[in-house]
Every structure is written in C-alpha cells, then in structure tokens.
Amino acid sequence: MLGKFFKKPADDMGGRVPPGQTLTTRFPVLTYGPTQHYAPQDVVIRVTGLAGEKTLTWADLMALPQTTLTYDIHCVTHWSKLDTTWTGVRVVDLMEHLQLEPGATHVMQHSVGGYTTNLSLEDFTRPENLLAHTFDGQPLDAEHGGPLRLVVPHLYFWKSAKWLTGLEFMAADQPGFWEKNGYHMRGDPFIEERYDDD
C-alpha cells in the first residue's frame, strides 16, 4: 500500500508521528459492519449509567458552543493523517450539562449498529475531544461517522466511535467490541498499544 497514497515519514516530525505509522493524504475508510446512513435530525445521544439520565437531540447539541480544532489522527492499521480539522461540541462543554455520580471512572461509547468502545473518564474529558459533525469545513460523511462521531485524537482512531448514540458511565473499565476481540483496552499510539498483549 505504500507509494501514491501512503509514505513512511523520514522521522517522527517533531514527535507528531507515532512509531510504526505511515502518513497518508487520504482519509481511509475502516468500519466494522455496514456504513450507517441517517439524517442529522435523527441523532439522539442517550446518557446512562452512573450519570443523571439525559437524552440529547441534534438541536440540543447544536445549541451548545461549537468549536473547531486541528490535530493529527492515527489509526491502529498503521496510517496517520496530519492537520485534520474538525468542528463540533467539546466533551468538556458537554460535561457541564451532565451530572455524574461519584463512582464514575469510565465511559462506554455506543453507536448505531451495536458498536461499542471504552474510555477512561480521564481520556474522555480531555479538552481536545469533540463530538464532531464537520470535517474540513463540510458535514461529516457517513463513511467517516457522520452525522456525529466522537473524536479522541490522542488515542488510536477506533476509540473515536462513529455514529454515536450513547454514553454509558461506568464504575470500572469494560471492553467494547474491538477490545473483546484482541485490541488494547486503552490504545495509546505513541507506545503502540495496538493489541491486548502490547
């Protein structure tokens, strides 16, 4: 696959490129199951578990502050894409409207189609994380998780769930879909936490 679309960086570009990654100018599509197609007005995020139960509609999310951020993203399948620009609701802004119980330490992301992936609360609430609806100034394509996905740029990109439908707050870490199937529970690309034995 190296050549026209992928290239090995000459170095880590000042710490931006994790070990084992190749750079791409494309945005490869990698998905478990079929691409989900639905309208923005059908977006519903359900907050459950160790939190005050809440349902957020597309209109609710659009009424929150909107933020545009640019950062690098890294896929466990060895590609990295630099300087990607996203717009959406920062997780820290969303959290101002949620009430967590004292024992909440982790969150499970739920998606259309039954996909799940886990995050620690510390990883989830970093200021750069977005519930993103726009990529590079355009509405996020369905193939890349539109209308709404989470973007967690400091971890491998399977931790940024496409077609987000729910946030379940938990008292302990639990594996989601890929974690049950051999991927790492955290997924830090800079120390190559790709698989459960890394």
Coordinates of N, CA, C and O in Angstrom, one line a residue:
M1 N 0.8 -1.2 0.0 CA 0.0 0.0 0.0 C 0.8 1.3 0.0 O 0.3 2.3 -0.2
L2 N 2.1 1.1 0.3 CA 3.0 2.3 0.2 C 3.1 2.8 -1.2 O 3.0 2.0 -2.1
G3 N 3.3 4.1 -1.4 CA 3.5 4.6 -2.7 C 2.7 5.9 -2.9 O 3.0 6.9 -2.3
K4 N 1.7 5.8 -3.8 CA 0.9 7.0 -4.1 C 0.2 7.6 -3.0 O 0.1 8.9 -2.9
F5 N -0.4 6.8 -2.1 CA -1.3 7.4 -1.1 C -0.6 7.3 0.3 O -1.1 8.0 1.2
F6 N 0.3 6.5 0.6 CA 1.0 6.3 1.9 C 2.5 6.5 1.7 O 3.1 6.1 0.7
K7 N 3.1 7.1 2.7 CA 4.6 7.2 2.7 C 5.1 7.1 4.1 O 4.5 7.6 5.1
K8 N 6.3 6.5 4.2 CA 6.9 6.5 5.5 C 7.6 7.8 5.8 O 8.3 8.3 5.0
P9 N 7.3 8.4 7.0 CA 8.0 9.7 7.3 C 9.5 9.5 7.5 O 9.9 8.4 7.9
A10 N 10.3 10.5 7.1 CA 11.7 10.4 7.3 C 12.1 10.3 8.8 O 13.1 9.8 9.2
D11 N 11.3 10.9 9.6 CA 11.5 10.9 11.1 C 10.1 11.1 11.8 O 9.1 11.0 11.1
D12 N 10.1 11.3 13.1 CA 8.8 11.4 13.7 C 8.2 12.8 13.6 O 7.2 13.1 14.3
M13 N 8.8 13.7 12.8 CA 8.3 15.0 12.6 C 8.1 15.8 13.9 O 7.0 16.3 14.1
G14 N 9.1 15.8 14.7 CA 9.0 16.6 15.9 C 8.1 15.9 16.9 O 7.5 16.6 17.8
G15 N 8.0 14.6 16.9 CA 7.1 13.9 17.9 C 5.7 13.8 17.4 O 4.9 13.3 18.2
R16 N 5.3 14.2 16.2 CA 3.9 14.1 15.8 C 3.5 12.7 15.2 O 2.4 12.4 15.3
V17 N 4.5 11.9 14.7 CA 4.2 10.6 14.1 C 4.6 9.5 15.0 O 5.7 9.3 15.3
P18 N 3.6 8.7 15.5 CA 3.9 7.6 16.4 C 4.7 6.5 15.7 O 4.7 6.4 14.4
P19 N 5.4 5.7 16.4 CA 6.2 4.6 15.8 C 5.3 3.6 15.0 O 4.1 3.4 15.4
G20 N 5.8 3.1 13.9 CA 5.1 2.2 13.1 C 4.0 2.7 12.2 O 3.3 2.0 11.5
Q21 N 3.9 4.1 12.1 CA 2.9 4.7 11.3 C 3.4 5.2 9.9 O 4.6 5.5 9.8
T22 N 2.6 5.1 8.9 CA 2.9 5.8 7.6 C 1.9 7.0 7.5 O 0.8 7.0 8.0
L23 N 2.3 8.0 6.7 CA 1.5 9.1 6.5 C 0.6 9.0 5.3 O 1.0 8.4 4.3
T24 N -0.6 9.5 5.3 CA -1.5 9.5 4.2 C -2.1 10.9 4.0 O -2.3 11.6 5.0
T25 N -2.4 11.2 2.8 CA -3.1 12.4 2.5 C -4.6 12.1 2.3 O -5.4 13.0 2.2
R26 N -4.9 10.8 2.1 CA -6.3 10.4 2.0 C -6.9 10.3 3.4 O -6.2 10.5 4.4
F27 N -8.2 9.9 3.5 CA -8.8 9.5 4.7 C -9.4 8.1 4.6 O -10.5 8.0 4.2
P28 N -8.6 7.1 4.8 CA -9.1 5.7 4.6 C -10.3 5.5 5.4 O -10.5 6.0 6.5
V29 N -11.2 4.6 4.8 CA -12.5 4.2 5.5 C -12.3 2.8 6.1 O -12.1 1.9 5.3
L30 N -12.4 2.7 7.4 CA -12.3 1.4 8.1 C -13.5 1.4 9.0 O -13.6 2.2 9.9
T31 N -14.4 0.4 8.9 CA -15.6 0.3 9.7 C -15.9 -1.2 10.0 O -15.7 -2.0 9.1
Y32 N -16.4 -1.4 11.2 CA -17.0 -2.7 11.5 C -18.4 -2.6 11.1 O -19.2 -1.8 11.6
G33 N -18.8 -3.5 10.2 CA -20.2 -3.6 9.7 C -20.5 -2.6 8.7 O -19.6 -1.8 8.2
P34 N -21.8 -2.5 8.2 CA -22.1 -1.6 7.1 C -22.1 -0.1 7.6 O -22.3 0.2 8.7
T35 N -21.9 0.8 6.6 CA -22.0 2.2 6.8 C -23.4 2.6 7.2 O -24.3 2.1 6.5
Q36 N -23.5 3.4 8.2 CA -24.9 3.8 8.7 C -25.3 5.1 8.0 O -24.4 6.0 8.0
H37 N -26.5 5.2 7.5 CA -26.9 6.4 6.9 C -28.2 6.9 7.6 O -29.2 6.1 7.6
Y38 N -28.2 8.1 8.1 CA -29.3 8.6 8.7 C -29.2 10.2 8.8 O -28.0 10.7 8.7
A39 N -30.2 10.9 8.9 CA -30.2 12.3 8.9 C -29.8 12.9 10.2 O -30.0 12.3 11.3
P40 N -29.2 14.1 10.2 CA -28.8 14.8 11.4 C -30.0 14.9 12.4 O -29.8 14.7 13.6
Q41 N -31.1 15.2 11.9 CA -32.3 15.3 12.9 C -32.7 14.1 13.6 O -33.4 14.1 14.5
D42 N -32.1 12.9 13.1 CA -32.4 11.7 13.8 C -31.3 11.3 14.8 O -31.4 10.3 15.5
V43 N -30.3 12.2 15.0 CA -29.3 11.9 16.0 C -29.9 12.1 17.4 O -30.6 13.1 17.7
V44 N -29.7 11.1 18.2 CA -30.1 11.1 19.6 C -28.9 10.5 20.5 O -28.5 9.4 20.2
I45 N -28.4 11.2 21.4 CA -27.4 10.7 22.3 C -28.0 10.4 23.7 O -28.6 11.4 24.3
R46 N -28.0 9.2 24.2 CA -28.6 8.8 25.5 C -27.4 8.7 26.5 O -26.5 8.0 26.3
V47 N -27.5 9.4 27.6 CA -26.6 9.4 28.7 C -27.2 8.5 29.7 O -28.3 8.7 30.2
T48 N -26.4 7.4 30.1 CA -26.9 6.4 31.0 C -25.8 6.0 32.0 O -24.7 6.5 32.0
G49 N -26.2 5.0 32.8 CA -25.2 4.5 33.8 C -25.1 5.4 35.0 O -26.1 5.9 35.5
L50 N -23.8 5.6 35.4 CA -23.6 6.4 36.6 C -23.6 7.9 36.3 O -22.6 8.7 36.5
A51 N -24.8 8.4 35.9 CA -25.0 9.8 35.5 C -26.5 10.0 35.5 O -27.3 9.1 35.4
G52 N -26.8 11.3 35.7 CA -28.2 11.6 35.5 C -28.7 11.3 34.1 O -28.1 11.8 33.2
E53 N -29.7 10.5 33.9 CA -30.1 10.1 32.6 C -30.5 11.3 31.8 O -31.3 12.1 32.3
K54 N -30.1 11.3 30.6 CA -30.4 12.5 29.7 C -30.4 12.1 28.3 O -29.7 11.1 27.9
T55 N -31.2 12.7 27.5 CA -31.3 12.5 26.1 C -31.0 13.8 25.4 O -31.7 14.8 25.6
L56 N -30.0 13.7 24.5 CA -29.6 14.9 23.7 C -30.0 14.7 22.3 O -29.5 13.8 21.6
T57 N -30.7 15.7 21.7 CA -31.1 15.6 20.3 C -30.0 16.4 19.5 O -29.2 17.1 20.1
W58 N -30.1 16.4 18.2 CA -29.3 17.2 17.3 C -29.4 18.7 17.7 O -28.4 19.4 17.8
A59 N -30.7 19.1 17.9 CA -30.9 20.5 18.2 C -30.3 20.9 19.5 O -29.7 22.0 19.7
D60 N -30.3 20.0 20.5 CA -29.6 20.2 21.8 C -28.1 20.4 21.6 O -27.5 21.3 22.2
L61 N -27.5 19.5 20.8 CA -26.1 19.6 20.5 C -25.7 20.9 19.8 O -24.7 21.5 20.1
M62 N -26.5 21.3 18.8 CA -26.2 22.5 18.0 C -26.4 23.7 18.9 O -25.8 24.8 18.5
A63 N -27.2 23.6 20.0 CA -27.3 24.8 20.8 C -26.2 25.0 21.8 O -26.0 26.1 22.4
L64 N -25.3 24.0 21.9 CA -24.1 24.1 22.7 C -23.0 24.9 22.0 O -23.0 25.0 20.7
P65 N -22.0 25.4 22.6 CA -20.9 26.0 21.9 C -20.2 25.1 20.9 O -20.0 23.9 21.2
Q66 N -19.9 25.6 19.7 CA -19.3 24.9 18.7 C -17.8 25.3 18.5 O -17.5 26.5 18.6
T67 N -17.0 24.3 18.4 CA -15.5 24.6 18.4 C -14.9 23.9 17.2 O -15.2 22.8 16.9
T68 N -13.9 24.6 16.6 CA -13.2 24.0 15.5 C -11.7 23.8 16.0 O -11.1 24.7 16.5
L69 N -11.2 22.6 15.8 CA -9.9 22.2 16.2 C -9.1 21.5 15.1 O -9.8 20.8 14.3
T70 N -7.8 21.6 15.0 CA -7.0 20.9 14.1 C -6.0 20.1 14.8 O -5.3 20.6 15.7
Y71 N -5.9 18.8 14.4 CA -5.0 17.9 15.0 C -4.7 16.7 14.2 O -5.4 16.5 13.1
D72 N -3.7 15.9 14.6 CA -3.3 14.7 13.8 C -4.1 13.5 14.4 O -4.5 13.4 15.5
I73 N -4.4 12.6 13.5 CA -5.2 11.3 13.9 C -4.3 10.1 13.4 O -3.6 10.2 12.4
H74 N -4.5 9.0 14.2 CA -3.7 7.8 14.0 C -4.5 6.6 14.1 O -5.3 6.4 15.0
C75 N -4.5 5.8 13.0 CA -5.2 4.5 13.0 C -4.4 3.3 13.4 O -3.2 3.3 13.1
V76 N -4.9 2.4 14.1 CA -4.2 1.2 14.5 C -3.7 0.4 13.3 O -2.8 -0.4 13.5
T77 N -4.3 0.6 12.1 CA -3.8 -0.1 10.9 C -2.7 0.6 10.3 O -2.4 0.3 9.1
H78 N -2.0 1.4 11.0 CA -0.7 2.0 10.7 C -0.7 3.3 9.8 O 0.4 3.7 9.3
W79 N -1.8 3.9 9.6 CA -1.8 5.2 8.9 C -2.0 6.3 9.9 O -2.7 6.2 10.9
S80 N -1.4 7.5 9.6 CA -1.6 8.7 10.3 C -1.9 9.8 9.3 O -1.4 9.8 8.2
K81 N -2.8 10.7 9.6 CA -3.2 11.8 8.8 C -3.0 13.1 9.6 O -3.6 13.2 10.7
L82 N -2.2 14.0 9.1 CA -1.8 15.2 9.9 C -2.7 16.3 9.6 O -3.3 16.4 8.5
D83 N -2.8 17.2 10.5 CA -3.5 18.5 10.3 C -5.0 18.3 9.8 O -5.4 19.0 8.9
T84 N -5.7 17.5 10.5 CA -7.1 17.3 10.2 C -7.9 18.3 11.0 O -7.6 18.6 12.2
T85 N -9.0 18.9 10.4 CA -9.8 20.0 11.0 C -11.2 19.5 11.3 O -11.9 19.1 10.3
W86 N -11.7 19.6 12.5 CA -13.0 19.1 12.9 C -13.7 20.2 13.6 O -13.1 21.1 14.3
T87 N -15.1 20.2 13.5 CA -15.9 21.1 14.2 C -17.0 20.3 15.0 O -17.5 19.3 14.4
G88 N -17.3 20.7 16.2 CA -18.3 20.0 17.0 C -18.4 20.6 18.4 O -17.9 21.7 18.7
V89 N -18.9 19.8 19.3 CA -19.1 20.2 20.7 C -17.9 19.5 21.5 O -17.8 18.3 21.4
R90 N -17.2 20.4 22.2 CA -16.1 19.8 23.0 C -16.8 19.0 24.1 O -17.8 19.4 24.7
V91 N -16.1 17.8 24.4 CA -16.6 17.0 25.5 C -16.7 17.8 26.8 O -17.6 17.6 27.6
V92 N -15.7 18.6 27.1 CA -15.7 19.4 28.3 C -16.9 20.3 28.4 O -17.4 20.6 29.5
D93 N -17.4 20.8 27.2 CA -18.6 21.7 27.2 C -19.8 20.9 27.4 O -20.7 21.3 28.1
L94 N -19.8 19.7 26.9 CA -21.0 18.8 27.1 C -21.1 18.4 28.6 O -22.1 18.3 29.2
M95 N -19.9 18.1 29.2 CA -19.9 17.6 30.6 C -20.5 18.7 31.6 O -20.9 18.3 32.6
E96 N -20.4 19.9 31.2 CA -21.0 20.9 32.1 C -22.5 20.7 32.2 O -23.1 21.3 33.2
H97 N -23.1 20.0 31.3 CA -24.6 19.7 31.3 C -25.0 18.3 31.8 O -26.1 18.0 31.8
L98 N -23.9 17.6 32.3 CA -24.2 16.2 32.8 C -23.9 16.2 34.3 O -23.0 16.9 34.8
Q99 N -24.6 15.3 35.0 CA -24.3 15.1 36.4 C -23.9 13.7 36.6 O -24.7 12.7 36.5
L100 N -22.6 13.5 36.9 CA -22.0 12.2 37.1 C -22.1 11.8 38.6 O -22.0 12.7 39.5
E101 N -22.2 10.5 38.9 CA -22.2 10.0 40.2 C -20.7 9.9 40.6 O -19.8 9.7 39.8
P102 N -20.4 10.0 41.9 CA -19.0 10.0 42.4 C -18.2 8.7 41.9 O -17.0 8.8 41.7
G103 N -18.8 7.6 41.7 CA -18.1 6.4 41.4 C -17.8 6.2 39.9 O -17.1 5.2 39.5
A104 N -18.1 7.2 39.1 CA -17.9 7.0 37.6 C -16.4 7.2 37.3 O -15.8 8.2 37.6
T105 N -15.9 6.2 36.6 CA -14.4 6.3 36.3 C -14.2 6.0 34.8 O -13.1 6.3 34.3
H106 N -15.2 5.5 34.1 CA -15.0 5.1 32.7 C -16.3 5.4 31.9 O -17.4 5.6 32.5
V107 N -16.2 5.4 30.6 CA -17.4 5.6 29.8 C -17.3 4.7 28.6 O -16.3 4.4 28.0
M108 N -18.5 4.1 28.3 CA -18.6 3.2 27.1 C -19.4 4.0 26.0 O -20.5 4.5 26.3
Q109 N -18.8 4.2 24.9 CA -19.4 4.8 23.7 C -20.3 3.7 23.0 O -19.8 2.6 22.8
H110 N -21.5 4.1 22.7 CA -22.4 3.2 22.0 C -22.8 3.9 20.6 O -22.9 5.1 20.6
S111 N -22.9 3.0 19.6 CA -23.1 3.5 18.3 C -24.2 2.8 17.6 O -24.6 1.7 18.0
V112 N -24.8 3.4 16.5 CA -25.8 2.8 15.7 C -25.1 1.5 15.2 O -23.9 1.4 14.8
G113 N -25.9 0.4 15.2 CA -25.4 -0.9 14.7 C -24.8 -1.7 15.8 O -24.3 -2.9 15.6
G114 N -24.7 -1.2 17.1 CA -24.3 -2.0 18.2 C -22.8 -1.9 18.5 O -22.4 -2.6 19.5
Y115 N -22.1 -1.1 17.8 CA -20.6 -1.0 18.1 C -20.4 -0.3 19.4 O -21.2 0.6 19.8
T116 N -19.4 -0.7 20.2 CA -19.1 0.0 21.4 C -17.5 0.1 21.6 O -16.8 -0.7 21.0
T117 N -17.1 1.1 22.3 CA -15.7 1.2 22.7 C -15.5 2.0 23.9 O -16.3 2.9 24.2
N118 N -14.6 1.6 24.8 CA -14.4 2.1 26.1 C -13.3 3.2 26.2 O -12.4 3.2 25.4
L119 N -13.5 4.1 27.2 CA -12.5 5.1 27.5 C -12.5 5.3 29.0 O -13.6 5.2 29.6
S120 N -11.4 5.6 29.6 CA -11.3 6.1 30.9 C -11.9 7.5 30.9 O -11.9 8.2 29.9
L121 N -12.5 7.9 32.1 CA -13.0 9.3 32.2 C -11.9 10.3 31.9 O -12.2 11.4 31.3
E122 N -10.7 10.0 32.3 CA -9.6 11.0 32.1 C -9.3 11.1 30.6 O -9.1 12.3 30.1
D123 N -9.4 10.0 29.8 CA -9.2 10.1 28.4 C -10.3 10.8 27.7 O -10.2 11.6 26.8
F124 N -11.6 10.5 28.2 CA -12.8 11.1 27.6 C -12.9 12.6 27.7 O -13.3 13.3 26.8
T125 N -12.4 13.1 28.9 CA -12.7 14.5 29.2 C -11.5 15.4 28.8 O -11.5 16.6 29.3
R126 N -10.6 15.0 28.0 CA -9.6 15.9 27.6 C -10.1 17.0 26.7 O -11.1 16.9 26.0
P127 N -9.5 18.2 26.8 CA -10.1 19.4 26.2 C -10.2 19.4 24.7 O -10.9 20.1 24.0
E128 N -9.3 18.5 24.0 CA -9.3 18.5 22.6 C -10.4 17.5 22.0 O -10.6 17.5 20.8
N129 N -11.1 16.8 22.8 CA -12.0 15.8 22.3 C -13.3 16.5 21.9 O -13.8 17.4 22.6
L130 N -13.9 16.0 20.8 CA -15.1 16.6 20.2 C -16.1 15.6 19.9 O -15.8 14.5 19.4
L131 N -17.4 15.9 20.0 CA -18.5 15.3 19.4 C -18.6 16.0 18.0 O -19.2 17.1 17.9
A132 N -18.0 15.4 17.0 CA -17.8 16.2 15.7 C -18.9 15.9 14.7 O -19.3 14.7 14.5
H133 N -19.3 16.9 14.0 CA -20.2 16.8 12.9 C -19.7 17.4 11.6 O -20.4 17.2 10.6
T134 N -18.5 18.0 11.7 CA -18.0 18.7 10.5 C -16.5 18.3 10.3 O -15.8 18.3 11.3
F135 N -16.1 18.0 9.1 CA -14.7 17.7 8.8 C -14.2 18.5 7.7 O -14.9 18.6 6.6
D136 N -13.1 19.3 7.9 CA -12.6 20.1 6.8 C -13.6 21.1 6.2 O -13.7 21.3 5.0
G137 N -14.5 21.6 7.1 CA -15.5 22.6 6.7 C -16.7 22.1 6.1 O -17.6 22.8 5.7
Q138 N -16.8 20.7 5.9 CA -18.0 20.1 5.3 C -18.7 19.2 6.3 O -18.0 18.6 7.1
P139 N -20.0 19.0 6.2 CA -20.7 18.0 7.0 C -20.0 16.6 6.9 O -19.6 16.2 5.8
L140 N -19.8 16.0 8.1 CA -19.1 14.7 8.1 C -19.8 13.7 7.3 O -21.0 13.4 7.5
D141 N -19.0 13.1 6.4 CA -19.6 12.0 5.5 C -20.0 10.8 6.4 O -19.3 10.5 7.4
A142 N -21.0 10.1 6.0 CA -21.4 8.9 6.7 C -20.3 7.9 6.8 O -20.1 7.2 7.8
E143 N -19.5 7.7 5.8 CA -18.4 6.8 5.8 C -17.4 7.1 6.9 O -16.7 6.2 7.4
H144 N -17.3 8.3 7.3 CA -16.4 8.7 8.4 C -17.1 9.0 9.7 O -16.5 9.5 10.6
G145 N -18.4 8.5 9.8 CA -19.1 8.6 11.1 C -20.1 9.6 11.2 O -20.7 9.8 12.3
G146 N -20.4 10.3 10.1 CA -21.4 11.4 10.1 C -22.8 10.7 10.2 O -23.0 9.6 9.9
P147 N -23.8 11.5 10.8 CA -23.7 12.9 11.2 C -22.9 13.2 12.4 O -22.5 14.4 12.5
L148 N -22.6 12.3 13.3 CA -21.9 12.6 14.5 C -21.1 11.5 15.0 O -21.5 10.3 15.1
R149 N -19.8 11.8 15.3 CA -18.9 10.8 15.9 C -18.1 11.5 17.0 O -18.0 12.8 17.1
L150 N -17.5 10.7 17.9 CA -16.6 11.2 18.9 C -15.2 11.3 18.2 O -14.9 10.4 17.4
V151 N -14.4 12.3 18.5 CA -13.0 12.3 18.0 C -12.1 12.5 19.2 O -12.2 13.5 20.0
V152 N -11.2 11.5 19.4 CA -10.3 11.4 20.5 C -8.9 11.3 19.9 O -8.4 10.2 19.8
P153 N -8.3 12.4 19.6 CA -7.1 12.3 18.7 C -5.9 11.7 19.4 O -4.9 11.3 18.7
H154 N -5.8 11.7 20.7 CA -4.6 11.2 21.3 C -4.5 9.7 21.4 O -3.5 9.1 21.8
L155 N -5.6 9.0 21.0 CA -5.6 7.5 21.0 C -5.8 7.0 19.6 O -6.3 7.8 18.7
Y156 N -5.5 5.7 19.4 CA -5.8 5.2 18.1 C -7.3 5.4 17.7 O -8.2 5.5 18.6
F157 N -7.6 5.5 16.4 CA -8.9 6.1 16.0 C -10.0 5.2 16.2 O -11.2 5.6 16.1
W158 N -9.8 3.9 16.5 CA -11.0 3.1 16.8 C -11.7 3.5 18.1 O -12.8 3.2 18.3
K159 N -11.0 4.3 18.9 CA -11.5 4.8 20.1 C -12.4 6.0 19.9 O -13.1 6.5 20.8
S160 N -12.5 6.5 18.6 CA -13.3 7.6 18.2 C -14.6 7.1 17.5 O -14.6 7.0 16.3
A161 N -15.6 6.7 18.3 CA -16.7 5.9 17.7 C -17.5 6.7 16.7 O -17.8 7.9 16.9
K162 N -17.8 6.1 15.6 CA -18.6 6.6 14.6 C -20.1 6.5 15.0 O -20.4 5.6 15.8
W163 N -21.0 7.3 14.4 CA -22.4 7.2 14.5 C -22.9 7.1 16.0 O -23.6 6.2 16.4
L164 N -22.4 8.0 16.8 CA -22.5 7.9 18.2 C -24.0 8.0 18.6 O -24.8 8.8 18.1
T165 N -24.4 7.1 19.6 CA -25.8 7.1 20.1 C -25.9 7.2 21.6 O -27.0 7.5 22.1
G166 N -24.8 6.8 22.3 CA -24.9 6.8 23.7 C -23.6 6.9 24.4 O -22.6 6.5 23.9
L167 N -23.7 7.4 25.7 CA -22.5 7.5 26.6 C -23.0 6.9 27.9 O -23.8 7.4 28.6
E168 N -22.4 5.7 28.2 CA -22.7 5.0 29.4 C -21.6 5.1 30.4 O -20.5 4.6 30.2
F169 N -21.8 5.8 31.5 CA -20.8 6.0 32.5 C -20.7 4.8 33.5 O -21.8 4.3 33.9
M170 N -19.5 4.4 33.8 CA -19.3 3.1 34.5 C -18.4 3.3 35.7 O -17.6 4.2 35.7
A171 N -18.5 2.3 36.6 CA -17.6 2.3 37.8 C -16.3 1.6 37.6 O -15.4 1.6 38.5
A172 N -16.1 0.9 36.5 CA -14.9 0.2 36.2 C -14.8 0.1 34.7 O -15.7 0.2 33.9
D173 N -13.5 -0.2 34.3 CA -13.3 -0.4 32.8 C -13.9 -1.7 32.3 O -13.9 -2.7 33.0
Q174 N -14.5 -1.6 31.1 CA -15.0 -2.8 30.5 C -14.7 -2.7 29.0 O -14.6 -1.7 28.4
P175 N -14.4 -3.9 28.4 CA -14.1 -3.9 27.0 C -15.3 -3.6 26.1 O -16.4 -4.1 26.3
G176 N -15.0 -2.9 25.0 CA -16.0 -2.7 24.0 C -15.8 -3.8 22.9 O -15.1 -4.8 23.1
F177 N -16.3 -3.5 21.7 CA -16.3 -4.5 20.6 C -14.9 -5.0 20.3 O -14.5 -6.1 20.3
W178 N -14.0 -4.0 19.9 CA -12.7 -4.4 19.4 C -11.8 -4.9 20.6 O -10.9 -5.7 20.4
E179 N -12.1 -4.3 21.8 CA -11.3 -4.7 22.9 C -11.6 -6.2 23.3 O -10.7 -6.9 23.7
K180 N -12.8 -6.6 23.1 CA -13.2 -8.0 23.3 C -12.5 -8.9 22.2 O -12.4 -10.1 22.5
N181 N -12.2 -8.3 21.1 CA -11.6 -9.1 20.0 C -10.1 -8.9 19.8 O -9.6 -9.1 18.7
G182 N -9.4 -8.5 20.9 CA -8.0 -8.5 20.9 C -7.3 -7.2 20.9 O -6.1 -7.1 21.0
Y183 N -8.0 -6.1 20.7 CA -7.4 -4.8 20.7 C -7.1 -4.3 22.2 O -7.8 -4.8 23.1
H184 N -6.2 -3.4 22.3 CA -5.8 -2.9 23.6 C -6.9 -2.2 24.3 O -7.8 -1.5 23.7
M185 N -7.0 -2.2 25.6 CA -8.0 -1.5 26.4 C -7.9 0.0 26.3 O -8.9 0.7 26.4
R186 N -6.7 0.5 26.1 CA -6.5 2.0 26.0 C -6.2 2.5 24.6 O -6.9 3.3 24.1
G187 N -5.1 2.0 24.0 CA -4.8 2.4 22.6 C -4.0 3.6 22.4 O -4.3 4.4 21.5
D188 N -2.9 3.8 23.2 CA -2.0 5.0 23.0 C -1.1 4.7 21.8 O -0.3 3.8 21.9
P189 N -1.2 5.5 20.7 CA -0.4 5.2 19.6 C 1.1 5.5 19.8 O 2.0 4.9 19.1
F190 N 1.5 6.3 20.7 CA 2.9 6.6 20.9 C 3.7 5.6 21.7 O 4.9 5.6 21.7
I191 N 2.9 4.6 22.3 CA 3.6 3.5 22.8 C 3.1 2.2 22.2 O 3.3 1.1 22.8
E192 N 2.4 2.3 21.1 CA 2.0 1.2 20.3 C 1.1 0.2 21.1 O 1.3 -1.0 21.0
E193 N 0.1 0.8 21.7 CA -0.9 -0.1 22.4 C -1.9 -0.6 21.4 O -3.1 -0.2 21.5
R194 N -1.5 -1.4 20.5 CA -2.4 -1.9 19.5 C -3.3 -3.1 19.9 O -4.5 -3.1 19.7
Y195 N -2.6 -4.0 20.6 CA -3.3 -5.3 20.9 C -3.2 -5.6 22.4 O -2.5 -4.9 23.1
D196 N -4.0 -6.5 22.9 CA -4.2 -6.7 24.3 C -2.9 -7.2 25.0 O -2.8 -7.2 26.2
D197 N -1.9 -7.7 24.2 CA -0.7 -8.2 24.8 C 0.4 -7.1 24.6 O 1.6 -7.4 24.9
D198 N 0.1 -5.9 24.1 CA 1.1 -4.9 24.0 C 1.4 -4.2 25.3 O 0.4 -4.0 26.1

